[in-house]
mmCIF file of C-alpha atoms in Angstrom:
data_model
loop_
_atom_site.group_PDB
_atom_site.id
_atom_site.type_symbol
_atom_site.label_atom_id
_atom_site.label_comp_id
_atom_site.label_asym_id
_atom_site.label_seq_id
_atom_site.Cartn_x
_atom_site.Cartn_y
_atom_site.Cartn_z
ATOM 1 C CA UNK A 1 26.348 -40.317 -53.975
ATOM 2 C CA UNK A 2 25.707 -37.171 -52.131
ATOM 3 C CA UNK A 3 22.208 -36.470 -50.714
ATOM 4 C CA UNK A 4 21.144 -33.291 -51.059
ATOM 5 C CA UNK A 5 20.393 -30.877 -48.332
ATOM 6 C CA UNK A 6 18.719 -27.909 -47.169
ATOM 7 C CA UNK A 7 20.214 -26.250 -43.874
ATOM 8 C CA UNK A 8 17.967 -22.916 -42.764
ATOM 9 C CA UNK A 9 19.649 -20.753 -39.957
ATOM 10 C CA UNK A 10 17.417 -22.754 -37.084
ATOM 11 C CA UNK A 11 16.205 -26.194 -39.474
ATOM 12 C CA UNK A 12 17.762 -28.609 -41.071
ATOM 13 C CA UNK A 13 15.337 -31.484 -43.012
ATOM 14 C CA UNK A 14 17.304 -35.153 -43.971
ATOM 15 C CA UNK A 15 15.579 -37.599 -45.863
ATOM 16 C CA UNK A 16 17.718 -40.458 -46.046
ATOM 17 C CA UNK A 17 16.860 -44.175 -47.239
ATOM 18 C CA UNK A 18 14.063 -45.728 -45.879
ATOM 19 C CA UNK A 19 13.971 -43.553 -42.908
ATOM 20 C CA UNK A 20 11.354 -41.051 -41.860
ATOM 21 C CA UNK A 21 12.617 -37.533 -42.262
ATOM 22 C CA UNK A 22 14.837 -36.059 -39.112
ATOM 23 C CA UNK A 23 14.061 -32.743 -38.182
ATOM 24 C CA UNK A 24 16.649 -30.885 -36.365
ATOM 25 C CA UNK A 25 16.314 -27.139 -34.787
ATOM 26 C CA UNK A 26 18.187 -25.245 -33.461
ATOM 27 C CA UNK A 27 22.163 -24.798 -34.997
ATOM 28 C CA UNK A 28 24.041 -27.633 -35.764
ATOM 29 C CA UNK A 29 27.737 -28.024 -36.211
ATOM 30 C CA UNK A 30 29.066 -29.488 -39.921
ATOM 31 C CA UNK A 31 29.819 -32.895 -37.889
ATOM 32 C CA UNK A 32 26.662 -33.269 -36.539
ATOM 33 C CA UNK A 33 25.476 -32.588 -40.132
ATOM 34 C CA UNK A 34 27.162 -35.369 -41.383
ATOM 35 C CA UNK A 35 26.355 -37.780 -38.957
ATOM 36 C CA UNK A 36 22.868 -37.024 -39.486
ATOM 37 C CA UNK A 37 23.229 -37.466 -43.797
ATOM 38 C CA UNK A 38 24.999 -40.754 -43.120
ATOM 39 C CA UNK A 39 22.969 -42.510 -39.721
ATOM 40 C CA UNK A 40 21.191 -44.557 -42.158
ATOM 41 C CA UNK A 41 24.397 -46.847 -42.313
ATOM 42 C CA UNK A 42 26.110 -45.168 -45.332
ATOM 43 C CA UNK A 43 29.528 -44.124 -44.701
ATOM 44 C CA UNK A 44 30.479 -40.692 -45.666
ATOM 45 C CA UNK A 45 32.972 -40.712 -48.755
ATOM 46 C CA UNK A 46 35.696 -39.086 -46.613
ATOM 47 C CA UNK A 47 38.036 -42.662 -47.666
ATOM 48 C CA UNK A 48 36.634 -44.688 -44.939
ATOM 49 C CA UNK A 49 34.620 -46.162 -48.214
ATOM 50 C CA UNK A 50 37.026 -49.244 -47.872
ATOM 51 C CA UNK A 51 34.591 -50.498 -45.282
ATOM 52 C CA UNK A 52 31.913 -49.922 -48.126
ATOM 53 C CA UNK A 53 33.003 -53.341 -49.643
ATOM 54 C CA UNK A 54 32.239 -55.580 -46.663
ATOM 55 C CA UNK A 55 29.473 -53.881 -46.911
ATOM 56 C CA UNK A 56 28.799 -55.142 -50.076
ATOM 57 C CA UNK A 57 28.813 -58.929 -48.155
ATOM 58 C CA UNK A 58 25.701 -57.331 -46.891
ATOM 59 C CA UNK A 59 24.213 -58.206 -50.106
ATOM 60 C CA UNK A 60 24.110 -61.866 -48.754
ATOM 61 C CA UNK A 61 21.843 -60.568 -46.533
ATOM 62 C CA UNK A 62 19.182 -59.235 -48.906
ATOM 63 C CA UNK A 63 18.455 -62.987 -49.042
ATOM 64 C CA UNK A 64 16.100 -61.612 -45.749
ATOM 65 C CA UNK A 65 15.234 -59.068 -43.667
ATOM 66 C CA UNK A 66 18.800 -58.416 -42.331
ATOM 67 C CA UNK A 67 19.149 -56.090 -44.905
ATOM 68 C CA UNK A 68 15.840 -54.581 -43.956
ATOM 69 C CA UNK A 69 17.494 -55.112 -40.771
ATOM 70 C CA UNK A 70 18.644 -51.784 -42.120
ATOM 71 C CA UNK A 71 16.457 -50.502 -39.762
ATOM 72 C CA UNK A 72 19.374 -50.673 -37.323
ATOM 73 C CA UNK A 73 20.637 -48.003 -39.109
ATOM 74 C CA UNK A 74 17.166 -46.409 -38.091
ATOM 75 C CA UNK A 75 19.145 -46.553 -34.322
ATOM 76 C CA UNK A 76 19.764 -42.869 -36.048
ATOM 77 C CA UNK A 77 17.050 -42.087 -33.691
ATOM 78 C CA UNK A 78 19.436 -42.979 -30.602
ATOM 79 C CA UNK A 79 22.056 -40.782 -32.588
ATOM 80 C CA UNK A 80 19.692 -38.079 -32.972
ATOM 81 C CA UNK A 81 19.090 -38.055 -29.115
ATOM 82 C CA UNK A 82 22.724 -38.227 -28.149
ATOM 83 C CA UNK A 83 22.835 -35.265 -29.389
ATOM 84 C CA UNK A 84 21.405 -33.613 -26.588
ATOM 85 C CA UNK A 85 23.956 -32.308 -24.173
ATOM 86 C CA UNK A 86 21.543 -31.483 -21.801
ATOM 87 C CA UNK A 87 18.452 -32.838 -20.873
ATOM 88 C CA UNK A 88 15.269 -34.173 -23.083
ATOM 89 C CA UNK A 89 11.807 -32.823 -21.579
ATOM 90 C CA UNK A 90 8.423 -32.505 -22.881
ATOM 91 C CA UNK A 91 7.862 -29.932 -25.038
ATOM 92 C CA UNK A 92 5.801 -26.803 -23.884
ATOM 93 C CA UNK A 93 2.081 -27.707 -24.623
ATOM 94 C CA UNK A 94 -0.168 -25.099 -26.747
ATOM 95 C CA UNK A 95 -0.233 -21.358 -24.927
ATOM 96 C CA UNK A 96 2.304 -22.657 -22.843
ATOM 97 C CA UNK A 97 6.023 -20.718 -22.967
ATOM 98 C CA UNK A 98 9.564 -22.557 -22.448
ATOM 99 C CA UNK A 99 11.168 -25.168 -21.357
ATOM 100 C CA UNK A 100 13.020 -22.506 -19.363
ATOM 101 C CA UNK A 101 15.321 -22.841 -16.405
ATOM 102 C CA UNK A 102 13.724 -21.009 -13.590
ATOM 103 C CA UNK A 103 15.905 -19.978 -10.200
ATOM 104 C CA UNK A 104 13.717 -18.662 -7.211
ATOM 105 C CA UNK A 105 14.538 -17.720 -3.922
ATOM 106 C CA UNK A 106 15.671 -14.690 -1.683
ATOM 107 C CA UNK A 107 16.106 -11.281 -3.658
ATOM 108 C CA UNK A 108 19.824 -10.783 -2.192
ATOM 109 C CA UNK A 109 20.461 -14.384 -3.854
ATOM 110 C CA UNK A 110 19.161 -13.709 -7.764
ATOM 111 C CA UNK A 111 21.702 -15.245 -9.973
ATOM 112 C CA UNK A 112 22.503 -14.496 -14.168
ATOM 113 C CA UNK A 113 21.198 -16.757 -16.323
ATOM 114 C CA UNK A 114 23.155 -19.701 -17.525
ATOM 115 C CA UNK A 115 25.641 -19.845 -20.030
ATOM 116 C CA UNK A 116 23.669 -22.180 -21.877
ATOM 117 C CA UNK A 117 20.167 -20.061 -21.517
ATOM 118 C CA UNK A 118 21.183 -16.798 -21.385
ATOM 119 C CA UNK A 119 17.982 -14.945 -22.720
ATOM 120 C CA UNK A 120 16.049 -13.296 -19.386
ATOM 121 C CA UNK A 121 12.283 -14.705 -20.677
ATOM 122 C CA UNK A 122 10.850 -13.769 -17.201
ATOM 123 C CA UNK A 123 10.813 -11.899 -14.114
ATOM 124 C CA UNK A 124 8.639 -12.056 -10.942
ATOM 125 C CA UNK A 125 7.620 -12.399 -7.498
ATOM 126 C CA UNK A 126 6.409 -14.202 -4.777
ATOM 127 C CA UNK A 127 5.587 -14.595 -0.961
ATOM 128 C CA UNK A 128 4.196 -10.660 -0.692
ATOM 129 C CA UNK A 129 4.790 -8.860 2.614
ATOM 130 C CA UNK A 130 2.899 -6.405 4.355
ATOM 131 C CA UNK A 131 5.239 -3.562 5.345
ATOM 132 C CA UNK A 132 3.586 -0.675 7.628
ATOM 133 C CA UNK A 133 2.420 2.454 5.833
ATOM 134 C CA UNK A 134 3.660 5.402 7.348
ATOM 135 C CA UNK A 135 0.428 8.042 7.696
ATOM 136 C CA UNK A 136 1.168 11.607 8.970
ATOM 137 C CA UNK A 137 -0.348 12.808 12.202
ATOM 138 C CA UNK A 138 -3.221 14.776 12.657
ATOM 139 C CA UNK A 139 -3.619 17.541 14.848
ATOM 140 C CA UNK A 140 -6.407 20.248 15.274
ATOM 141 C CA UNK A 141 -6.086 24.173 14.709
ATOM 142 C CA UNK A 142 -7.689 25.631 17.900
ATOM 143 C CA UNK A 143 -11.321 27.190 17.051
ATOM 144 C CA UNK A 144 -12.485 30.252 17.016
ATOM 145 C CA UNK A 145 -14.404 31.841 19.862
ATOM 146 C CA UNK A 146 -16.189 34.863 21.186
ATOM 147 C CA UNK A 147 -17.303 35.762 24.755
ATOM 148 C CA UNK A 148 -20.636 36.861 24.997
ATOM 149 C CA UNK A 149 -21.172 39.824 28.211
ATOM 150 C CA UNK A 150 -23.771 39.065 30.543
ATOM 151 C CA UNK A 151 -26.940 40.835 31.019
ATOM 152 C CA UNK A 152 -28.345 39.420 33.834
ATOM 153 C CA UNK A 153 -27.214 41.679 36.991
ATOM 154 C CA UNK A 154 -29.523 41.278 40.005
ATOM 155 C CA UNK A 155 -29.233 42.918 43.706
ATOM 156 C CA UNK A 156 -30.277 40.375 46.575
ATOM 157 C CA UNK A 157 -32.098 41.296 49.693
ATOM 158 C CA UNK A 158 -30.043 38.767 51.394
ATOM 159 C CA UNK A 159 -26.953 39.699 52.742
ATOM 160 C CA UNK A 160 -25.421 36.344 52.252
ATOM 161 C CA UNK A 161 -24.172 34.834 48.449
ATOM 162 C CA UNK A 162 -25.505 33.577 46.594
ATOM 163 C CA UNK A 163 -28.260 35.653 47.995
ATOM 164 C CA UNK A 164 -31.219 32.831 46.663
ATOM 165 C CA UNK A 165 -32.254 31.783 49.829
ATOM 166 C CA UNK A 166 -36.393 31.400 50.626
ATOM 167 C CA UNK A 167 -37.897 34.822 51.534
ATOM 168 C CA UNK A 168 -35.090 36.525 49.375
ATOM 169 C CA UNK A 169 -36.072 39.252 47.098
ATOM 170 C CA UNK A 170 -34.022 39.900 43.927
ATOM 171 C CA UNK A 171 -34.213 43.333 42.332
ATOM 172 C CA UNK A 172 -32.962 43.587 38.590
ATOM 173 C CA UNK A 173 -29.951 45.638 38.039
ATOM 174 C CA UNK A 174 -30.074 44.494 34.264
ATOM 175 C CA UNK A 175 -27.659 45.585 31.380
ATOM 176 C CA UNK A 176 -29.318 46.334 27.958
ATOM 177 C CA UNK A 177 -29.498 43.356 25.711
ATOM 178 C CA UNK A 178 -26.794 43.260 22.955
ATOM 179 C CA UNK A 179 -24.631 45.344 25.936
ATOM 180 C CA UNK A 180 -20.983 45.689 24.808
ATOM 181 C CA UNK A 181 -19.806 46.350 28.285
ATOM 182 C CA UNK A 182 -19.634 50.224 28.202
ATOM 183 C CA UNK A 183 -20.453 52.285 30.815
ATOM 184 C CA UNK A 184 -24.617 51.708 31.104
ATOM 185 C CA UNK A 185 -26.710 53.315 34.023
ATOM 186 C CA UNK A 186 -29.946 51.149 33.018
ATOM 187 C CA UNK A 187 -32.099 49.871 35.863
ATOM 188 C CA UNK A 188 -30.326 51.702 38.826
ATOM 189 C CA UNK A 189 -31.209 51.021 42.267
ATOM 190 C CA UNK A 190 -31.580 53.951 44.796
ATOM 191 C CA UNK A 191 -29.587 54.089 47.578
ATOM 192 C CA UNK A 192 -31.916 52.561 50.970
ATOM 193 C CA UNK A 193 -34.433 50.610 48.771
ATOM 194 C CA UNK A 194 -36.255 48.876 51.103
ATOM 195 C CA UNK A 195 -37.579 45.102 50.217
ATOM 196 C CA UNK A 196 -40.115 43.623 52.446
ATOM 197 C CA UNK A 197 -38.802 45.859 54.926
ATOM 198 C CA UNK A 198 -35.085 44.625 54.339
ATOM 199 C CA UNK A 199 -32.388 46.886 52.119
ATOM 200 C CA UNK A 200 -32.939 45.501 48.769
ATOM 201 C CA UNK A 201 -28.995 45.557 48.100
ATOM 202 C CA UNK A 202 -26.773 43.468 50.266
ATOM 203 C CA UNK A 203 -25.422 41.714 47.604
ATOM 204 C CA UNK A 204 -24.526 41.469 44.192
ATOM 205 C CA UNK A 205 -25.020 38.222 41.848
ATOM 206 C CA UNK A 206 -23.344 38.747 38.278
ATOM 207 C CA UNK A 207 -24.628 35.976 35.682
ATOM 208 C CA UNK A 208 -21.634 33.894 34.163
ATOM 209 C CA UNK A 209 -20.630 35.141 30.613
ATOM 210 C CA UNK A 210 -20.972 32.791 27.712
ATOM 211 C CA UNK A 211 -18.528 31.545 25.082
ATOM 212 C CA UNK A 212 -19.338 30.467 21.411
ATOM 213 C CA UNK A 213 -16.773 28.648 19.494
ATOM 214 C CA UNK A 214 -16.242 27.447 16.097
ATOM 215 C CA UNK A 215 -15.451 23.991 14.312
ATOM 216 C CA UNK A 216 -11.485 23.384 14.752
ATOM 217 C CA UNK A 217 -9.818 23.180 11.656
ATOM 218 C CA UNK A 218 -7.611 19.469 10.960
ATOM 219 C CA UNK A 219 -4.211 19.750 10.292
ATOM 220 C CA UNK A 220 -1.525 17.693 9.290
ATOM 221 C CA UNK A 221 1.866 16.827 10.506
ATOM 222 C CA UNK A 222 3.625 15.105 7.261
ATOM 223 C CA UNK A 223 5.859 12.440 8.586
ATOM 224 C CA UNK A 224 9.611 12.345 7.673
ATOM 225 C CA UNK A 225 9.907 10.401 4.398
ATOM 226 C CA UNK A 226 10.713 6.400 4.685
ATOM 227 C CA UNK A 227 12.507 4.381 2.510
ATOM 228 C CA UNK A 228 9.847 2.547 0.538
ATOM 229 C CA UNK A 229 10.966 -1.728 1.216
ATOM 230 C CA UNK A 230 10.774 -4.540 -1.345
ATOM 231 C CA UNK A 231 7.666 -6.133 -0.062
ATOM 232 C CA UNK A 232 8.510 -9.365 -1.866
ATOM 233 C CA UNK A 233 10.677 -12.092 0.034
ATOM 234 C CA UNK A 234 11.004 -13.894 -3.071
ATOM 235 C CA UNK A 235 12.256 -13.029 -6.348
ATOM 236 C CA UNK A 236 11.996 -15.594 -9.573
ATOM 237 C CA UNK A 237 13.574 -15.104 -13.265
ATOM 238 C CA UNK A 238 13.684 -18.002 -15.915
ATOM 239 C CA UNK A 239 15.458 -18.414 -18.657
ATOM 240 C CA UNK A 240 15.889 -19.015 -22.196
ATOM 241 C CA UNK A 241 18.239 -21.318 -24.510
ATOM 242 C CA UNK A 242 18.900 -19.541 -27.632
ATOM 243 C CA UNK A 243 17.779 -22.131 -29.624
ATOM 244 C CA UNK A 244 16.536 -26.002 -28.876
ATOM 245 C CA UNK A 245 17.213 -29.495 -30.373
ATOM 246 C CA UNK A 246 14.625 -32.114 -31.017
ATOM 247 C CA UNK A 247 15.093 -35.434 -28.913
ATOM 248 C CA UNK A 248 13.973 -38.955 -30.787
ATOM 249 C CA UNK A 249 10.708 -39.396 -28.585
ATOM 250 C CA UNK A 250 9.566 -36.166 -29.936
ATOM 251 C CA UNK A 251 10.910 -34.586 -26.616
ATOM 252 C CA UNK A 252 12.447 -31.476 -26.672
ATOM 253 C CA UNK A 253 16.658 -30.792 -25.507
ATOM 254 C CA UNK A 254 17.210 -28.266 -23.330
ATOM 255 C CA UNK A 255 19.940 -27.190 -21.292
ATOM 256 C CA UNK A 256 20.410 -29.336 -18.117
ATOM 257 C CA UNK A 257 19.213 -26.903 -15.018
ATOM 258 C CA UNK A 258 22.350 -25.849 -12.686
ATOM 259 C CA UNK A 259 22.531 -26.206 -8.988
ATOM 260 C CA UNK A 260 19.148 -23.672 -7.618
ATOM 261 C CA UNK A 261 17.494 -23.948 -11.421
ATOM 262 C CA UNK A 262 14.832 -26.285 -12.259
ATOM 263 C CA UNK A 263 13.440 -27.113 -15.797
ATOM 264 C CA UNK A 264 9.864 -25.549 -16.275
ATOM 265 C CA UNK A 265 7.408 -24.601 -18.925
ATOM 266 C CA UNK A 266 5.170 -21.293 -18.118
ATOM 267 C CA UNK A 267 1.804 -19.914 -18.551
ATOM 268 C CA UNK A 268 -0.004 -16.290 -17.936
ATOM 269 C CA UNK A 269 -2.516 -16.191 -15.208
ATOM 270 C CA UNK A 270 -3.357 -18.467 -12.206
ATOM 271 C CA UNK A 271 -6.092 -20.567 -12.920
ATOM 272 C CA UNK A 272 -3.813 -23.238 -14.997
ATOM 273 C CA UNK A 273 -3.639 -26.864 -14.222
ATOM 274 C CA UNK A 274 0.009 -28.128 -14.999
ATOM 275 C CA UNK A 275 1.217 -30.396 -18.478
ATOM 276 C CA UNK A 276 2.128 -33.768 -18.351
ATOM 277 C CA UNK A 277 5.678 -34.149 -17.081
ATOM 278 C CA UNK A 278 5.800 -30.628 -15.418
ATOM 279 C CA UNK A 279 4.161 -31.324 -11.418
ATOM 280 C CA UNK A 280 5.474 -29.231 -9.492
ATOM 281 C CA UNK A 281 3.516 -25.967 -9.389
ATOM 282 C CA UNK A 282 4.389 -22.555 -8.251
ATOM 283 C CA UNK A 283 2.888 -18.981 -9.564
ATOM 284 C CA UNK A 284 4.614 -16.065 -9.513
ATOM 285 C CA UNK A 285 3.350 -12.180 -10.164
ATOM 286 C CA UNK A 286 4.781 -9.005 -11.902
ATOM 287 C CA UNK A 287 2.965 -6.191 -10.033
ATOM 288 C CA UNK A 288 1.490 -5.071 -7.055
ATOM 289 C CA UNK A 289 -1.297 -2.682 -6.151
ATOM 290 C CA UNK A 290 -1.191 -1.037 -3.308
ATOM 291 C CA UNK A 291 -4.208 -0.415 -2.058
ATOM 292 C CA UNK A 292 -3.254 0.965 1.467
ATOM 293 C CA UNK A 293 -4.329 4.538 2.729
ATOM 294 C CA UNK A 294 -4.438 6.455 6.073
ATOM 295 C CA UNK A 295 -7.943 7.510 7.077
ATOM 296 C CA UNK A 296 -8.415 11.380 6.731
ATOM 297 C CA UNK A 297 -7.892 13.908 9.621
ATOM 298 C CA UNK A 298 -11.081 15.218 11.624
ATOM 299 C CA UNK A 299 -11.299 16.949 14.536
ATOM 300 C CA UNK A 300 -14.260 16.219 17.560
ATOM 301 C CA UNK A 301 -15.841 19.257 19.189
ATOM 302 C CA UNK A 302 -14.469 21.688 21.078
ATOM 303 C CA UNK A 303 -14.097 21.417 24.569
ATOM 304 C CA UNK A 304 -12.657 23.647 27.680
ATOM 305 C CA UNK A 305 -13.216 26.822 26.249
ATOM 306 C CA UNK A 306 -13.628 29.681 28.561
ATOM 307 C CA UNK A 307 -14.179 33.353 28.921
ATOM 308 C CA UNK A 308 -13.477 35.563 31.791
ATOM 309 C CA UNK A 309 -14.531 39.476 31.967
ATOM 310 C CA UNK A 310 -13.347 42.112 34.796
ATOM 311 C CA UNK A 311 -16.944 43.792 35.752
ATOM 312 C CA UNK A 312 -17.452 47.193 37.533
ATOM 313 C CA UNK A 313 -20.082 48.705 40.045
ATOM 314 C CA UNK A 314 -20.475 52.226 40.549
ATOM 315 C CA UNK A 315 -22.954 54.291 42.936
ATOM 316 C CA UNK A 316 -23.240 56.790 40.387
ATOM 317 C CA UNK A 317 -24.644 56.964 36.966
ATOM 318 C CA UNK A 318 -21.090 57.909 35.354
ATOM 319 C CA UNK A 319 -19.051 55.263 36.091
ATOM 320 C CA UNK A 320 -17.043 57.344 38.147
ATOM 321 C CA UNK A 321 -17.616 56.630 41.297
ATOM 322 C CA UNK A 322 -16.427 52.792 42.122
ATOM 323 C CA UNK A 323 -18.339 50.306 44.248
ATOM 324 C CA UNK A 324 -15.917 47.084 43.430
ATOM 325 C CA UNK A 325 -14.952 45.596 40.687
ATOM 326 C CA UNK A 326 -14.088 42.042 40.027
ATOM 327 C CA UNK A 327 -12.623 39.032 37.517
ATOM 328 C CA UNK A 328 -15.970 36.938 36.862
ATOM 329 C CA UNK A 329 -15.601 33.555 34.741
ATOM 330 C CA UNK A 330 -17.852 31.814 32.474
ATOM 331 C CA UNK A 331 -17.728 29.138 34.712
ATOM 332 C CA UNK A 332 -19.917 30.250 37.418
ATOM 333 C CA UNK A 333 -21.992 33.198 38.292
ATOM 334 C CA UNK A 334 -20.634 35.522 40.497
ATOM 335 C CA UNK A 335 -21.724 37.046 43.757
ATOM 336 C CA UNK A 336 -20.289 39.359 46.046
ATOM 337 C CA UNK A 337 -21.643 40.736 49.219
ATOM 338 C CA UNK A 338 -22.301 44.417 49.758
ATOM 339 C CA UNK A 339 -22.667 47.183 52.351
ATOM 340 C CA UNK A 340 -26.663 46.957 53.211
ATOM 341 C CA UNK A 341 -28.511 49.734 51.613
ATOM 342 C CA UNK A 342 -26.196 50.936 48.999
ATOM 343 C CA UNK A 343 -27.078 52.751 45.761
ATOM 344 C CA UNK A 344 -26.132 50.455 42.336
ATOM 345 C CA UNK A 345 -26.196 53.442 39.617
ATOM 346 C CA UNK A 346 -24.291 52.239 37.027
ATOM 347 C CA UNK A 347 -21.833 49.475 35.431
ATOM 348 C CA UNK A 348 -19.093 48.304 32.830
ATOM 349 C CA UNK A 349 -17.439 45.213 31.689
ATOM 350 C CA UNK A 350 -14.114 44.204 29.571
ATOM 351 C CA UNK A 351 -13.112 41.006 28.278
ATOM 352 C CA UNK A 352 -10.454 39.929 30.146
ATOM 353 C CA UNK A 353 -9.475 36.984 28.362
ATOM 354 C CA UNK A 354 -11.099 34.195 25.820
ATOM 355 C CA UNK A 355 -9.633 30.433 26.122
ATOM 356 C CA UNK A 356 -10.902 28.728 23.017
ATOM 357 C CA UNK A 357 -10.297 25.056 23.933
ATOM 358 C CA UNK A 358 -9.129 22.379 22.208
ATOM 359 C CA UNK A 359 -10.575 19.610 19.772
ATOM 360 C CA UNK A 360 -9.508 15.909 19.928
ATOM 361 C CA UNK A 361 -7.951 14.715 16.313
ATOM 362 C CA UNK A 362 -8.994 11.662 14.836
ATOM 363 C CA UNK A 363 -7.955 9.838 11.401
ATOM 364 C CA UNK A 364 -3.882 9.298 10.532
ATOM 365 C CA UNK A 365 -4.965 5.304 10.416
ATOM 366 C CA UNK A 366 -3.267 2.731 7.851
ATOM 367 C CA UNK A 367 -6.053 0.878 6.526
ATOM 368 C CA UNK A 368 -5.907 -1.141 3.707
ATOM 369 C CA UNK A 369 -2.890 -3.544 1.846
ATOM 370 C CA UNK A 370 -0.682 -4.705 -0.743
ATOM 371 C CA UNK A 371 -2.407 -7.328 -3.635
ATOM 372 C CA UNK A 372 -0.075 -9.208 -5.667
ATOM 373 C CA UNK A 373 -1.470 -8.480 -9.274
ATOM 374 C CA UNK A 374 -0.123 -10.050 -12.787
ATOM 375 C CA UNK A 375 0.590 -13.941 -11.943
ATOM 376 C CA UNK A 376 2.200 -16.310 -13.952
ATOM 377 C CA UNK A 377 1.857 -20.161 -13.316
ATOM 378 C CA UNK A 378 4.951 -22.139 -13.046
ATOM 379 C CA UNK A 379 5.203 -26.180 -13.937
ATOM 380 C CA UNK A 380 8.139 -27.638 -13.514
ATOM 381 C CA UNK A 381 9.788 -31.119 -12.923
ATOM 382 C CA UNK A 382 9.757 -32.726 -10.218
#
């Protein structure tokens, strides 16, 4: 007589004779149907039922336990697990995903998945690198700047420069405050001014312009772009069997691992101790964050700036009538000797030229790195 059956696409239950029920999953062929129905020790009725009758000689046994020994027949179990083409593992605990095949190694190197796990269950990373970040060079704008005329014009009693020697008197040949360097006959000085009995004008002294500048303004030289690298050395993927096969120790069958794969069950996060049967631990991630920058562009303070003015001396009050004229820098006062005596009636000035200087850039700095984000713990066989 026929047992009955029921086969689902991924289950099939047998109850059989004394036996505890076998539960398959996973597809099964109609043969290994069959040879599940009939592991119990009765043949199939496919006309090998000629064997049935010695079979029936196994009545003398029912005189004892050998036909209890029936439980031979429960060697099903060593039927059930010869099954398995592959390999029988433990299967993956609670929370846990797999057994998958897992390959690992250099990124040029990843392989497909096996024929006989070809579902792609995971893919990740290891062994993070640290490539350079290229930041963009910073540079300064130069400032802005503005030369300021002197006022201070002085005649010297001394006929030597710069006319401060002890005993000297000075005598103020001053321009107006807030002077714009037109032609200005304030404080004059007569011709034959006597100081102390000396001419008061033998020489000239000039105070040194001044020059105000600005903040410089940061710029920024954008790099060419670059190529941005893998920054993992290691790449890992495991895979899937479509379906799996229950062993007889309550182990499950999985495909046995090719050369480079190794059979492993997996778990999200980092902070998992590994099953029983499953030492070998590795953890892989999904992501990274990069969390590199380049420090901003400043600019220090402006330094070498400069300023340098032609002035004019003129006997007269006009500005016609030309005593000398001369470059004077922001450097250093000037001075200039002068024929003893001589009248200082008026004077001028134009801004020759303004040198702004230059500020020292700072920032452009890769600070920071990459952090491996997303891991996934590994456990696989040893």
């Amino acid at each position: 007589m026929r047992l009955p059956r029921l086969l689902l696409p991924w289950l099939l239950l047998v109850v059989a004779c004394n036996q505890e029920p076998i539960i398959i999953t996973g597809p099964c062929t109609p043969g290994e149907i069959e040879h599940q129905l009939h592991g119990c020790g009765q043949p199939p009725d496919t006309g090998t039922g000629a064997a049935g009758g010695e079979g029936g000689a196994g009545g003398q046994g029912a005189a004892g336990g050998e036909a209890s020994a029936g439980g031979q027949g429960g060697a099903g179990g060593d039927m059930h697990s010869s099954l398995c083409s592959g390999q029988c593992t433990p299967p993956a605990p609670l929370g846990w995903f797999g057994p998958a095949l897992l390959w690992f190694g250099p990124p040029e190197a990843v392989p497909d998945c096996p024929a006989d796990a070809p579902t792609l269950g995971y893919e990740g990373f290891a062994d993070l690198q640290q490539p350079p970040i290229n930041c963009a060079t910073c540079a300064c704008d130069p400032p802005e700047a503005s030369c300021t005329l002197p006022t201070g014009w002085a005649a010297s009693s001394s006929a030597s420069c710069p006319g401060d020697e002890p005993g000297t008197v000075m005598t103020s040949f001053a321009a107006p405050d807030g002077w714009d360097g037109a032609c200005t006959a304030a404080n004059p000085i007569p011709e034959d001014q006597r100081c102390d009995g000396e001419p008061c004008v033998q020489s000239l002294t000039i105070a040194a312009p001044s020059v105000t500048t600005g903040a410089c303004t940061p710029r920024i030289d954008a790099p060419p772009p670059v190529p941005r690298l893998d920054p993992w050395a290691t790449r890992a993927r495991a895979c899937l069997a479509g379906a799996y096969t229950a062993c007889e120790d309550a182990t499950t069958c999985v495909p046995a691992a090719p050369s480079g794969f190794v059979t492993c069950v997996y778990h999200e996060g980092d902070d998992a101790g590994c099953p029983e049967g499953y030492a070998a631990r590795h953890v892989f991630f999904e992501d990274v964050i990069d969390g590199r920058e380049c420090t901003p562009c400043g600019c220090g303070d402006p330094t070498g700036a400069s300023c340098t003015l032609m002035a004019s001396v003129f006997r007269d009050a006009a500005c016609t009538d030309l005593l000398a004229s001369s470059l004077v820098s922001s450097s250093v006062p000037f001075c200039v000797v002068t024929p003893p005596g001589v009248g200082l009636g008026s004077k001028s000035a134009v801004i020759a030229d303004v040198e702004p200087g230059a500020c020292a850039p700072h920032g452009g700095e890769p600070v920071g790195e990459l952090q491996a984000s997303a891991p996934s713990t590994f456990c696989c066989t040893a």
